[in-house]
Tab-separated table of C-alpha atoms in Angstrom:
chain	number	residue	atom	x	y	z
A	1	UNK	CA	-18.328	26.479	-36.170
A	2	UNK	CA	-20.210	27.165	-39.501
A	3	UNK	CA	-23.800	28.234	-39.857
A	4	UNK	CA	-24.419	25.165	-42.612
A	5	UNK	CA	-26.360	22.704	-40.939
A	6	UNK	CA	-26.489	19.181	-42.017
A	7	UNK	CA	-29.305	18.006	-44.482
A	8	UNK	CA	-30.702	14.769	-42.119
A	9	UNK	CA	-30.825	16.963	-39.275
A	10	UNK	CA	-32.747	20.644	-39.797
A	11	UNK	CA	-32.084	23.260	-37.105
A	12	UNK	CA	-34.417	23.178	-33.957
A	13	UNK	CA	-35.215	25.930	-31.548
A	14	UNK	CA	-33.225	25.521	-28.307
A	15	UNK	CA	-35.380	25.138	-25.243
A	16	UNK	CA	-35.531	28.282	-23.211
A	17	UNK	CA	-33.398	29.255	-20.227
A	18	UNK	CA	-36.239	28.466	-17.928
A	19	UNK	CA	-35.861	24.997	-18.915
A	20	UNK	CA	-32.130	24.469	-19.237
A	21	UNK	CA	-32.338	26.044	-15.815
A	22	UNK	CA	-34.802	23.615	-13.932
A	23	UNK	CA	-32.552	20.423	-15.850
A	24	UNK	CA	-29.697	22.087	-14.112
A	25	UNK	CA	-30.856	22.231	-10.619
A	26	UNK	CA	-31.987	18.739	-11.314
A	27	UNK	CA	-29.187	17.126	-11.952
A	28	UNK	CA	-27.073	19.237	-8.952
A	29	UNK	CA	-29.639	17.860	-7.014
A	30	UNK	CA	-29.209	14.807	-7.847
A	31	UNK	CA	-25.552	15.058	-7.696
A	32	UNK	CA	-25.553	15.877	-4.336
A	33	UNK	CA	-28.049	13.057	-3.192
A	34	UNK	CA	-25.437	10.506	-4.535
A	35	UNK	CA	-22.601	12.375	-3.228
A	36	UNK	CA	-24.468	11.932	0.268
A	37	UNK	CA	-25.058	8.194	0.167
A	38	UNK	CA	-21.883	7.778	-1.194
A	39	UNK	CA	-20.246	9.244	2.478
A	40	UNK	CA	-23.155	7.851	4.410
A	41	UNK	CA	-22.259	4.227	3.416
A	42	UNK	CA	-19.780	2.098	5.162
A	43	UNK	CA	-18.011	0.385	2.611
A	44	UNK	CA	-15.125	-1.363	3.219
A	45	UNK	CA	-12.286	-0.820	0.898
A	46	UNK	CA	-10.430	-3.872	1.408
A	47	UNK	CA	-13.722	-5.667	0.675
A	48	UNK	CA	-13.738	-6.254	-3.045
A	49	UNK	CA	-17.933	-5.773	-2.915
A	50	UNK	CA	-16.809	-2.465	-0.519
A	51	UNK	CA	-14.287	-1.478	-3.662
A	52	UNK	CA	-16.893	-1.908	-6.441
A	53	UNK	CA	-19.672	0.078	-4.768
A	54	UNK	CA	-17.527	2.842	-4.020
A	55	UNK	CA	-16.592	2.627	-7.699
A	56	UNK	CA	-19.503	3.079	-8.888
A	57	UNK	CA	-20.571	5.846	-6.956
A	58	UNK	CA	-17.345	7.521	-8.457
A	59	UNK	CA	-18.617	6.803	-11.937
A	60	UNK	CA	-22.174	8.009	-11.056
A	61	UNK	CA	-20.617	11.442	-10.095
A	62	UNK	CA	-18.233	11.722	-12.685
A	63	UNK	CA	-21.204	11.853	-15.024
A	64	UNK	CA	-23.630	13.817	-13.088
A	65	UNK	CA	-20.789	16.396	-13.070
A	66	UNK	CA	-20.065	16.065	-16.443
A	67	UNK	CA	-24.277	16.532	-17.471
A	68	UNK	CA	-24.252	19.479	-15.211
A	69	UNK	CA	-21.395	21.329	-17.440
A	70	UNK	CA	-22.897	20.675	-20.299
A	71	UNK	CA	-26.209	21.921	-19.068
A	72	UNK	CA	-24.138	24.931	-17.405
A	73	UNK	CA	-22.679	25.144	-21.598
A	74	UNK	CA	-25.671	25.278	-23.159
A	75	UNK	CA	-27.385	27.960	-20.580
A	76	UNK	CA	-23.868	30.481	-20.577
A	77	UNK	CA	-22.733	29.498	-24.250
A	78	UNK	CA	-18.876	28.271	-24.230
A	79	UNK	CA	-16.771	29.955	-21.672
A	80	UNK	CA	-13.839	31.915	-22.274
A	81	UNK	CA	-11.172	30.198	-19.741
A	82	UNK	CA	-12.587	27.210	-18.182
A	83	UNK	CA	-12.109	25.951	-14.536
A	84	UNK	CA	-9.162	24.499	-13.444
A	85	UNK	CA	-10.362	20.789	-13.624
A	86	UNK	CA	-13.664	21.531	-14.671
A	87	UNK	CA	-14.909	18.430	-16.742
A	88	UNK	CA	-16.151	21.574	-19.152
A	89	UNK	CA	-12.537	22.098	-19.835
A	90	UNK	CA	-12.328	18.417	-21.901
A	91	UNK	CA	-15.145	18.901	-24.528
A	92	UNK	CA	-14.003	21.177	-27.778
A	93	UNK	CA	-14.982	21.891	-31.381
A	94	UNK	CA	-14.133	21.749	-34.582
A	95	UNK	CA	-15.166	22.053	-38.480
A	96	UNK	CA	-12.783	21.284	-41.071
A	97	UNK	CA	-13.995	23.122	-44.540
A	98	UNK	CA	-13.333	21.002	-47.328
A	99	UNK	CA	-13.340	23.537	-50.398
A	100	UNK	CA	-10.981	26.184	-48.534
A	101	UNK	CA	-8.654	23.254	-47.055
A	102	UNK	CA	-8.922	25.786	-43.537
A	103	UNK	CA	-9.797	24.175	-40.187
A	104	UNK	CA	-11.438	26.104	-37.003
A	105	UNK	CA	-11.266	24.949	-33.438
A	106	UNK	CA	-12.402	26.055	-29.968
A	107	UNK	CA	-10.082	26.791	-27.183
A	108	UNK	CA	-10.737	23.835	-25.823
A	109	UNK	CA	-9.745	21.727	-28.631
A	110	UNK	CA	-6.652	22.987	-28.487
A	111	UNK	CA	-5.964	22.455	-25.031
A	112	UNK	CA	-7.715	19.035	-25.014
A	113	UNK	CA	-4.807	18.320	-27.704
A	114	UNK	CA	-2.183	20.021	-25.071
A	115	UNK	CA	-1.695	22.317	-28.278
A	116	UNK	CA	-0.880	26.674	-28.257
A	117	UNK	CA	-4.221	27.791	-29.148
A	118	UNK	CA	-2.102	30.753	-31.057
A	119	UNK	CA	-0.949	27.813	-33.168
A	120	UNK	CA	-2.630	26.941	-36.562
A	121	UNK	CA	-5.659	24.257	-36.413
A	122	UNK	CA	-4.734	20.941	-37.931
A	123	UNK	CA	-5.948	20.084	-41.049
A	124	UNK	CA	-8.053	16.810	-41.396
A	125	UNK	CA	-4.826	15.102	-43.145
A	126	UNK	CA	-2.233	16.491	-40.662
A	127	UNK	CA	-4.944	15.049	-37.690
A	128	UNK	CA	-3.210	11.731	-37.370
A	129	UNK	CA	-0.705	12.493	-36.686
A	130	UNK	CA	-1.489	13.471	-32.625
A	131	UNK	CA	-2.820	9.521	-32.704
A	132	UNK	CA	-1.174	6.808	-31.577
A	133	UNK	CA	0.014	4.701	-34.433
A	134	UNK	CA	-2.152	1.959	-33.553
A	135	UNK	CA	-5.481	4.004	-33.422
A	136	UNK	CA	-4.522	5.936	-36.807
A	137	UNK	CA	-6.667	3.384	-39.063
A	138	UNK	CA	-9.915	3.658	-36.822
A	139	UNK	CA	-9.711	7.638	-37.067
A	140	UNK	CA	-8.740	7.310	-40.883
A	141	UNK	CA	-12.095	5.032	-41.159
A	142	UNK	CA	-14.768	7.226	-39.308
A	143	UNK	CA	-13.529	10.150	-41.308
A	144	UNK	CA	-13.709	8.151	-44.730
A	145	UNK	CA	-17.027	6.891	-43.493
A	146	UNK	CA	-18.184	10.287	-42.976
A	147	UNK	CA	-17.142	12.517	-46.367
A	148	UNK	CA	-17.980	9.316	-48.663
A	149	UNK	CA	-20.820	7.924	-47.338
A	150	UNK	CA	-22.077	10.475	-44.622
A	151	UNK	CA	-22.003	8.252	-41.857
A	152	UNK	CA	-22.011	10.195	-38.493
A	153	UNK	CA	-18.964	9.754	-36.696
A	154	UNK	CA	-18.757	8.514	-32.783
A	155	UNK	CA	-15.686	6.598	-31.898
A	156	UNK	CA	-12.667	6.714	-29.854
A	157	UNK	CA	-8.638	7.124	-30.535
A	158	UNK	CA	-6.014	8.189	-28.124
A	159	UNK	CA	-3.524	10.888	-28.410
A	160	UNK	CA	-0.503	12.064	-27.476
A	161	UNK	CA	0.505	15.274	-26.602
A	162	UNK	CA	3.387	17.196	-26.733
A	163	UNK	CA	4.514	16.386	-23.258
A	164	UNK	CA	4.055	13.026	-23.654
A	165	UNK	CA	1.111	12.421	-22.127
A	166	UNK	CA	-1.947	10.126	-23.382
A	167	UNK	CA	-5.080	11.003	-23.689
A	168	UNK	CA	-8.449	9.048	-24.841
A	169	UNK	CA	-10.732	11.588	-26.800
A	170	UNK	CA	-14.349	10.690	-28.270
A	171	UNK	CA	-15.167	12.208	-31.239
A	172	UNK	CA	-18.561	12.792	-32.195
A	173	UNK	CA	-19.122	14.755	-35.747
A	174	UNK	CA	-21.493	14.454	-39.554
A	175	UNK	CA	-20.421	15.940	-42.604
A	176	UNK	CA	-22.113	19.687	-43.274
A	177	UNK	CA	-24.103	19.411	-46.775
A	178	UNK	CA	-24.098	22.304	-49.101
A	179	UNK	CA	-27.029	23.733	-51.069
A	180	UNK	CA	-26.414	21.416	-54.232
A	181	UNK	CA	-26.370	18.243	-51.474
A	182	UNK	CA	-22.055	17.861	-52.209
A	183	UNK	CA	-20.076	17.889	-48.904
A	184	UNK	CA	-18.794	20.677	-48.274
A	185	UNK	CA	-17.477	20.618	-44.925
A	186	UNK	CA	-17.297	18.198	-41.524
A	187	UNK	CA	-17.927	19.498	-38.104
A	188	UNK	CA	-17.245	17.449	-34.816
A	189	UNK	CA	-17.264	17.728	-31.227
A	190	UNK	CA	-14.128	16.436	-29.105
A	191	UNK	CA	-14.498	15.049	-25.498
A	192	UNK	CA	-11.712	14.333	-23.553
A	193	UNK	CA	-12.675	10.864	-21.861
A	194	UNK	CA	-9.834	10.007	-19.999
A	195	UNK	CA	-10.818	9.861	-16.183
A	196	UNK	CA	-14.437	8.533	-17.417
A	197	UNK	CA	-12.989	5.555	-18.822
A	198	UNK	CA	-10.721	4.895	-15.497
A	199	UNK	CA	-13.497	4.970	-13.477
A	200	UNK	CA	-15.504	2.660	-15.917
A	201	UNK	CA	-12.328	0.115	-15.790
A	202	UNK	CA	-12.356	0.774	-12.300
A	203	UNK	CA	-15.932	-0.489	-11.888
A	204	UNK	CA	-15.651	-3.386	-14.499
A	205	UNK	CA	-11.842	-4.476	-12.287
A	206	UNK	CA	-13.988	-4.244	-8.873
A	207	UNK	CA	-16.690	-6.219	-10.618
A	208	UNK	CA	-14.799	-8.846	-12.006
A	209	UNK	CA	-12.715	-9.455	-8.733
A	210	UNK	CA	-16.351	-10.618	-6.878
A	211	UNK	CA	-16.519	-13.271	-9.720
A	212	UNK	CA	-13.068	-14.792	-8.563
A	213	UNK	CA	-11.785	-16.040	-5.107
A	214	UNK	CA	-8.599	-13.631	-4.009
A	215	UNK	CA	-5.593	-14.733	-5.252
A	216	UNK	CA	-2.962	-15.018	-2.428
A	217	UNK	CA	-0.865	-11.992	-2.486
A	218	UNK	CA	2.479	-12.611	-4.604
A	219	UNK	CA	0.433	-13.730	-7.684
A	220	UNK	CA	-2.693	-12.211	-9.883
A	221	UNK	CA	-2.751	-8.396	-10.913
A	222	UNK	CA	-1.339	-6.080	-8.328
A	223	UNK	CA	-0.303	-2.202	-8.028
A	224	UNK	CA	1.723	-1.005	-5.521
A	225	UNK	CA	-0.020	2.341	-5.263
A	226	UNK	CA	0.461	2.608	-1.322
A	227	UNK	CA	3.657	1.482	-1.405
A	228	UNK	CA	4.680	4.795	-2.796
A	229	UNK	CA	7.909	4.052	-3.998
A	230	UNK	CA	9.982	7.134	-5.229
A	231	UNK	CA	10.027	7.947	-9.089
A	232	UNK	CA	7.958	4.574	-10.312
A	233	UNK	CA	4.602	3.681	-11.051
A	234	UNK	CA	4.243	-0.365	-10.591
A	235	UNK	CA	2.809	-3.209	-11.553
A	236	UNK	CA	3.172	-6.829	-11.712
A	237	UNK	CA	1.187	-10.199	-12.340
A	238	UNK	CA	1.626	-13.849	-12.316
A	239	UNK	CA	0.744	-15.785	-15.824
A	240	UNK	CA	-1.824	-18.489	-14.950
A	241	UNK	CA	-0.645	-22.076	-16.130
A	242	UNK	CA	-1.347	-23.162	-19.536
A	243	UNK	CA	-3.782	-26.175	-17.908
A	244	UNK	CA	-6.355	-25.612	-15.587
A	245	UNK	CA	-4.864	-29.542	-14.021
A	246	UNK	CA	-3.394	-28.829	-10.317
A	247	UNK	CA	-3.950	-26.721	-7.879
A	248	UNK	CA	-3.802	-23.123	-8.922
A	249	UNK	CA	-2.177	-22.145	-5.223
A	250	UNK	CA	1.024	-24.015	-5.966
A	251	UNK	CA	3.130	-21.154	-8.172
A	252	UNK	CA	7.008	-21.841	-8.757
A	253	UNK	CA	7.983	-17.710	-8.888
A	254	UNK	CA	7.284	-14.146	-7.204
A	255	UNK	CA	7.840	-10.493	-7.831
A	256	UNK	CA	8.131	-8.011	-5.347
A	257	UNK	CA	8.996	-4.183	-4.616
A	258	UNK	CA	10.473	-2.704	-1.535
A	259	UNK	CA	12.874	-0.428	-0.159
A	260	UNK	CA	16.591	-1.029	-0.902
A	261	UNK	CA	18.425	0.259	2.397
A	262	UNK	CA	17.225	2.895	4.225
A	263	UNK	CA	17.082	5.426	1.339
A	264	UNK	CA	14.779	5.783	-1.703
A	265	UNK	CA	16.481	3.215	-3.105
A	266	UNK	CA	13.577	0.724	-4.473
A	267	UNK	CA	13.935	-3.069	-5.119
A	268	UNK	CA	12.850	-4.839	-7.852
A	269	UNK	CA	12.709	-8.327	-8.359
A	270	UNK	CA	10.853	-11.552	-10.053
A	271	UNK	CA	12.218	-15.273	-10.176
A	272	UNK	CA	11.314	-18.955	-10.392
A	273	UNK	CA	12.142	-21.987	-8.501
A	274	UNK	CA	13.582	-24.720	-9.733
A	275	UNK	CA	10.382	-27.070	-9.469
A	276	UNK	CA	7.515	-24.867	-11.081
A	277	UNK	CA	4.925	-26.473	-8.100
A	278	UNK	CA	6.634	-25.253	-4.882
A	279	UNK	CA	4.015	-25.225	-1.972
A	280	UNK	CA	2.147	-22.133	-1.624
A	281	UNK	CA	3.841	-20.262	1.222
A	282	UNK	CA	7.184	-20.976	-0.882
A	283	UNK	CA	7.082	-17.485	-2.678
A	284	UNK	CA	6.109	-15.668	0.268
A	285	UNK	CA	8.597	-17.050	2.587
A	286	UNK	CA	11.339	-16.384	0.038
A	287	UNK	CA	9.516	-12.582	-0.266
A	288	UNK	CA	10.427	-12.141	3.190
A	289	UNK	CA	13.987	-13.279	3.265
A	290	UNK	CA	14.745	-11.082	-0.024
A	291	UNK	CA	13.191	-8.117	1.971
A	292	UNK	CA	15.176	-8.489	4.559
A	293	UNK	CA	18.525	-8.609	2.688
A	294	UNK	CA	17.202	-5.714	0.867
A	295	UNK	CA	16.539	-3.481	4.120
A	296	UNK	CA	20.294	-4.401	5.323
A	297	UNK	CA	21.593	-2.469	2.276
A	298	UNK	CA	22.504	-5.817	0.142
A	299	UNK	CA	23.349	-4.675	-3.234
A	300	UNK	CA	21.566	-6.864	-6.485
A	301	UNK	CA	24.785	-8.611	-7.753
A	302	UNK	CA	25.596	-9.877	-3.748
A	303	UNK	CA	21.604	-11.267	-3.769
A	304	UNK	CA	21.502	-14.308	-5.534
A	305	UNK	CA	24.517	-15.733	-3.866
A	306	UNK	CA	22.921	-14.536	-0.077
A	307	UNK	CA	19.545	-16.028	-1.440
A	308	UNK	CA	21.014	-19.261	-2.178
A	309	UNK	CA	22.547	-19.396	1.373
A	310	UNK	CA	19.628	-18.977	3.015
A	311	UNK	CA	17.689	-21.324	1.249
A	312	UNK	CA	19.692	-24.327	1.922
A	313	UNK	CA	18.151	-24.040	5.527
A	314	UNK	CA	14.703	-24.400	4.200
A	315	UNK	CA	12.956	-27.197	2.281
A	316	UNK	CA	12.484	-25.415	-0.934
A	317	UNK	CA	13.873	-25.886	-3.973
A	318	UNK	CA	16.900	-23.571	-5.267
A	319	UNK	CA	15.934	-20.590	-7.248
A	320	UNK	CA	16.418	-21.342	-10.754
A	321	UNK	CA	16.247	-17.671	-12.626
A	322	UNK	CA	16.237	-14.131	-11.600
A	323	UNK	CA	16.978	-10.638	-11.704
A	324	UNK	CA	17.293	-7.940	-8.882
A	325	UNK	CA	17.273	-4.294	-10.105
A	326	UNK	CA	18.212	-0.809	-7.676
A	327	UNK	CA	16.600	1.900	-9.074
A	328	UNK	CA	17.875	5.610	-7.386
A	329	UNK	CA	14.885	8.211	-8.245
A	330	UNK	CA	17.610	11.416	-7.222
A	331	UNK	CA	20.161	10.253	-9.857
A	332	UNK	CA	18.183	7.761	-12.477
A	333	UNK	CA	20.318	5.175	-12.251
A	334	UNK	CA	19.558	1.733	-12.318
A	335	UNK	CA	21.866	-1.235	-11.270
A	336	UNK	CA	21.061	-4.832	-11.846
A	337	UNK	CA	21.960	-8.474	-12.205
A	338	UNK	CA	20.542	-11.623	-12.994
A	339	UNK	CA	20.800	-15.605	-12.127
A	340	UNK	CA	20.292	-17.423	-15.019
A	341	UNK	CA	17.057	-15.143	-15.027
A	342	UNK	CA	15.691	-13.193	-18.543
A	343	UNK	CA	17.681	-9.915	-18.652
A	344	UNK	CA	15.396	-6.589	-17.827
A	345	UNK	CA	13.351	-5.452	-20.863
A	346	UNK	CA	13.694	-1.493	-21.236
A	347	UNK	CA	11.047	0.512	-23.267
A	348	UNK	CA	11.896	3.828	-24.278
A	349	UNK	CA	10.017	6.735	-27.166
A	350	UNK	CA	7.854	3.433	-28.809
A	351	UNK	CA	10.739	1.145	-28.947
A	352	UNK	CA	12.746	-1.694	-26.941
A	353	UNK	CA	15.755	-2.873	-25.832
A	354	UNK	CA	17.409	-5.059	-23.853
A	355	UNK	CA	20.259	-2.792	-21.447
A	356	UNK	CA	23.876	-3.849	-21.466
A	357	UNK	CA	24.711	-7.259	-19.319
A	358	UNK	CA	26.653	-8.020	-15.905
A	359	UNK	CA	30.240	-7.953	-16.671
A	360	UNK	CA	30.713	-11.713	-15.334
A	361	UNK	CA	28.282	-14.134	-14.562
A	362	UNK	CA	27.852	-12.455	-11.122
A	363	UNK	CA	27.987	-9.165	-12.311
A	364	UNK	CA	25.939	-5.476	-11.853
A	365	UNK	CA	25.376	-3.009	-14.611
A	366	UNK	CA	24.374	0.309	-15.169
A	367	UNK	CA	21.811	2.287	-17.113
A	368	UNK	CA	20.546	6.172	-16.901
A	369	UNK	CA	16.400	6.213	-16.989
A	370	UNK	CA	14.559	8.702	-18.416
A	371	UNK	CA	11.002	10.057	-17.286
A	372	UNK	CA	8.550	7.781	-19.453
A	373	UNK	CA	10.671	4.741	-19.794
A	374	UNK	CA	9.371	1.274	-18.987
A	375	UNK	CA	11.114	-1.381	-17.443
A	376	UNK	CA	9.824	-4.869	-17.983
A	377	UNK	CA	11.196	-7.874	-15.718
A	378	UNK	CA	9.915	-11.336	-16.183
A	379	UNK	CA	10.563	-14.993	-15.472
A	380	UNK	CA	9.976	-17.628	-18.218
A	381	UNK	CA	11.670	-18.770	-21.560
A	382	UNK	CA	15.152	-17.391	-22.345
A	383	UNK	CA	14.836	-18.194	-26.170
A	384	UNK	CA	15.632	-15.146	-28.245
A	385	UNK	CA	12.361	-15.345	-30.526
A	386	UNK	CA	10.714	-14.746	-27.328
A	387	UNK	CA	12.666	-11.596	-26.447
A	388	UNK	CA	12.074	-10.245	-29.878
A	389	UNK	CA	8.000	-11.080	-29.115
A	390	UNK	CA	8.181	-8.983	-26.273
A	391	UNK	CA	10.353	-6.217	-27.828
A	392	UNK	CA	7.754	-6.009	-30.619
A	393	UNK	CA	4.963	-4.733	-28.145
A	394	UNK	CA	7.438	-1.355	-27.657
A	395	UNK	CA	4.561	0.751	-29.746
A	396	UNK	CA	1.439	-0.497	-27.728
A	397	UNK	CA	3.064	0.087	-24.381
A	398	UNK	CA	4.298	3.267	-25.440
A	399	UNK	CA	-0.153	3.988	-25.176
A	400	UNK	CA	0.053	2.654	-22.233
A	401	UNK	CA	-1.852	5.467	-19.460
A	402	UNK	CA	-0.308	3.431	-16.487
A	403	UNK	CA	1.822	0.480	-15.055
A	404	UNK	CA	-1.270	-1.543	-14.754
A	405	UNK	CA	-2.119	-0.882	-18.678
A	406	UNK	CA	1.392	-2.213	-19.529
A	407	UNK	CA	0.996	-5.354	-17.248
A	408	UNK	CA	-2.268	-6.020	-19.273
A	409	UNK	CA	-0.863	-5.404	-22.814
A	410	UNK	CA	1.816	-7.970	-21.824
A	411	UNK	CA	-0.100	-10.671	-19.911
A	412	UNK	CA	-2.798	-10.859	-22.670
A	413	UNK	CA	-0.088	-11.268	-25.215
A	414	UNK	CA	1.807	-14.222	-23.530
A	415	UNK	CA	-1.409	-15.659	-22.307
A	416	UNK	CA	-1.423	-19.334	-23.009
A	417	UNK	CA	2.476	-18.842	-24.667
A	418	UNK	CA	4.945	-21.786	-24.733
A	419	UNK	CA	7.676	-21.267	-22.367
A	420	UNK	CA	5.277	-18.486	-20.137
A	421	UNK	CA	3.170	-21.065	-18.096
A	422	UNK	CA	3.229	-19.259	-14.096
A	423	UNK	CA	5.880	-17.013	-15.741
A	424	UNK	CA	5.764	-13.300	-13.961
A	425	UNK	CA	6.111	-9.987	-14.742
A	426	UNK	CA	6.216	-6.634	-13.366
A	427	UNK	CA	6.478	-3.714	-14.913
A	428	UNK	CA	8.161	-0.005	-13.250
A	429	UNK	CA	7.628	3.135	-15.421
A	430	UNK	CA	9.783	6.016	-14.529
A	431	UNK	CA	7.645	8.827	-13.473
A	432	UNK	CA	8.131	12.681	-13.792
């Protein structure tokens, strides 16, 4: 960092290590208290009240930790290697002088950024382009902001680094001032926010759920973290209807995940009924039965024809649309077939497509996955329009940190959507 200092904000005299030290076995202290109450309490995690309190105690910690690094920083000065997932390791530095067109980072910049620290800084112009498309123009804007009008900077953008993965950063920076008051530089400190914000959208999920009765369990948002199915991260959720008239129990379509055999083979699969208010144990009911075809090894283009069978013995309606997808993690491949269903969406390097059909009407096909593609399966309108609506959200799932972000992303965007009322969708991203 340069010695300049910014006009609107004159050097002061750090306090001394006496100080910094007594903050520091404050705020262990205090870390540890929580950390106690936090085992000493009973809370239930299948209690949504249980799953929110133990959320926040999460969050509490996260920042306690993160104070006590920073405290720990400004007591040792910057450390040469940090810890192995040391929340000291996710804040860096950098100044970008404006009259020499030369940039200098910290070593944790660099690895915040997933970039060779032997590597050249970024300029302020080549900076964009670790950001995700989408968050481009707010960077761009806090940096204009800054140099014209010498606003400080304090925002948020993701980026992406070289491996792929997504990260959310905070930046936090003012433009240095030379002696003639003309900009002359722009210094800024980089935090890697990533697990803060989970925990915070933890808290706010946990929060929200008290708010709301449970839905029953083949509709609303839902992971399938304990279900721990080879290769995939999932997610899934059930549209609400367009009018809040009716019951909201009575849903005419499911999704589910399960094992495909006795292998690693996983299951995927969402559909509809023919009358859009089947009774509420309708979905799970049909659940079962497709779970149990599943486990005796019944391949997805036989499915449809064994669902229909058994159905015909029940009093629900016939199933109107769906698709059944095998995914094997050891090989990548992916066999499917649909009923009259919406073909499988697949998402792949910020764009999508829809994978080549059945041959036949009763047909499987076959694609190759790649670690990092997203597979989208959904009930509702076949109209092409529709497709190409979906297809168009490619670059803001490609930010997507999780399954559960992609489910959101897509849900909010068909929200209230003609041809989407109690429409479904789950979403499987292929997984290193």
């Amino acid at each position: 960092m340069s010695s300049h200092l910014s006009a609107d904000h004159p050097a002061t005299q750090p306090p001394g290590p006496g100080s910094v030290e007594a903050l520091i076995s404050q705020a262990r202290r205090l870390r540890g208290d929580v950390d106690a109450v936090r085992r000493d309490s009973q809370d239930d995690a299948t209690d949504p009240r249980g799953r929110w309190q133990r959320a926040l105690y999460d969050l509490a910690l996260h920042q306690l930790t993160d104070l006590d690094a920073h405290l720990a920083q400004l007591r040792d000065g910057p450390a040469p290697a940090p810890r192995a997932g040391s929340l000291l390791s996710r804040v860096g530095s950098a100044e970008w002088n404006l009259l020499t067109d030369e940039a200098e980072w910290s070593g944790e910049l660099f690895r915040i950024l997933g970039r060779d620290p032997a590597s050249v800084p970024l300029s302020l112009d080549e900076l964009p382009s670790l950001v995700l498309t989408e968050d481009r123009p707010k960077l761009t804007a806090m940096v204009t902001d800054c140099l014209v009008d010498g606003r400080p900077i304090d925002g948020e953008f993701r980026v992406v680094r070289p491996d792929g993965t997504v990260r959310t950063v905070h930046m936090m920076g003012e433009p240095v001032l030379d002696t003639d008051g003309s900009t002359a530089s722009m210094w800024a400190v980089l935090r890697d926010v990533s697990e803060l914000r989970r925990s915070q959208r933890a808290v706010s999920e946990t929060r929200d759920s008290l708010r709301r009765p449970p839905p029953p369990p083949w509709h609303g948002l839902l992971r399938f973290p304990e279900e721990g199915r080879p290769g995939l991260d999932l997610a899934a959720a059930h549209l609400p209807p367009a009018s809040a008239t009716g019951p909201r129990s009575r849903y005419g379509g499911w999704y589910d995940a399960c094992p495909l055999g006795t292998g690693d083979e996983t299951l995927l699969s969402v559909g509809e009924f023919g009358h859009p208010e089947t009774e509420a144990h309708g979905p799970g009911v049909l659940i079962g039965a497709l779970r149990g075809l599943a486990l005796a090894g019944t391949r997805p283009e036989r499915l449809g024809d064994r669902l229909a069978e058994l159905l015909r013995a029940t009093a629900l309606p016939p199933v109107r649309g769906a698709v059944y997808c095998g995914y094997r993690p050891d090989t990548h491949m992916l066999t499917w077939a649909h009923a009259a269903g919406p073909a499988p969406l697949l998402f792949r390097g910020g764009t999508g497509r829809g994978p080549a059909g059945p041959d036949g009407p009763s047909g499987q096909a076959e694609a190759i996955l790649e670690a990092g593609d997203l597979l989208l399966l959904h009930t509702g309108t076949l109209e092409p329009a529709a497709v190409e609506h979906l297809l168009a959200l490619a670059p803001r799932l490609a930010g997507a940190h999780c399954a559960q972000d992609a489910v959101r992303i897509v849900t909010r965007e068909l929200d209230g959507s003609p041809g989407f009322e109690h429409a479904c969708v789950l979403v499987a991203r292929v997984t290193r």
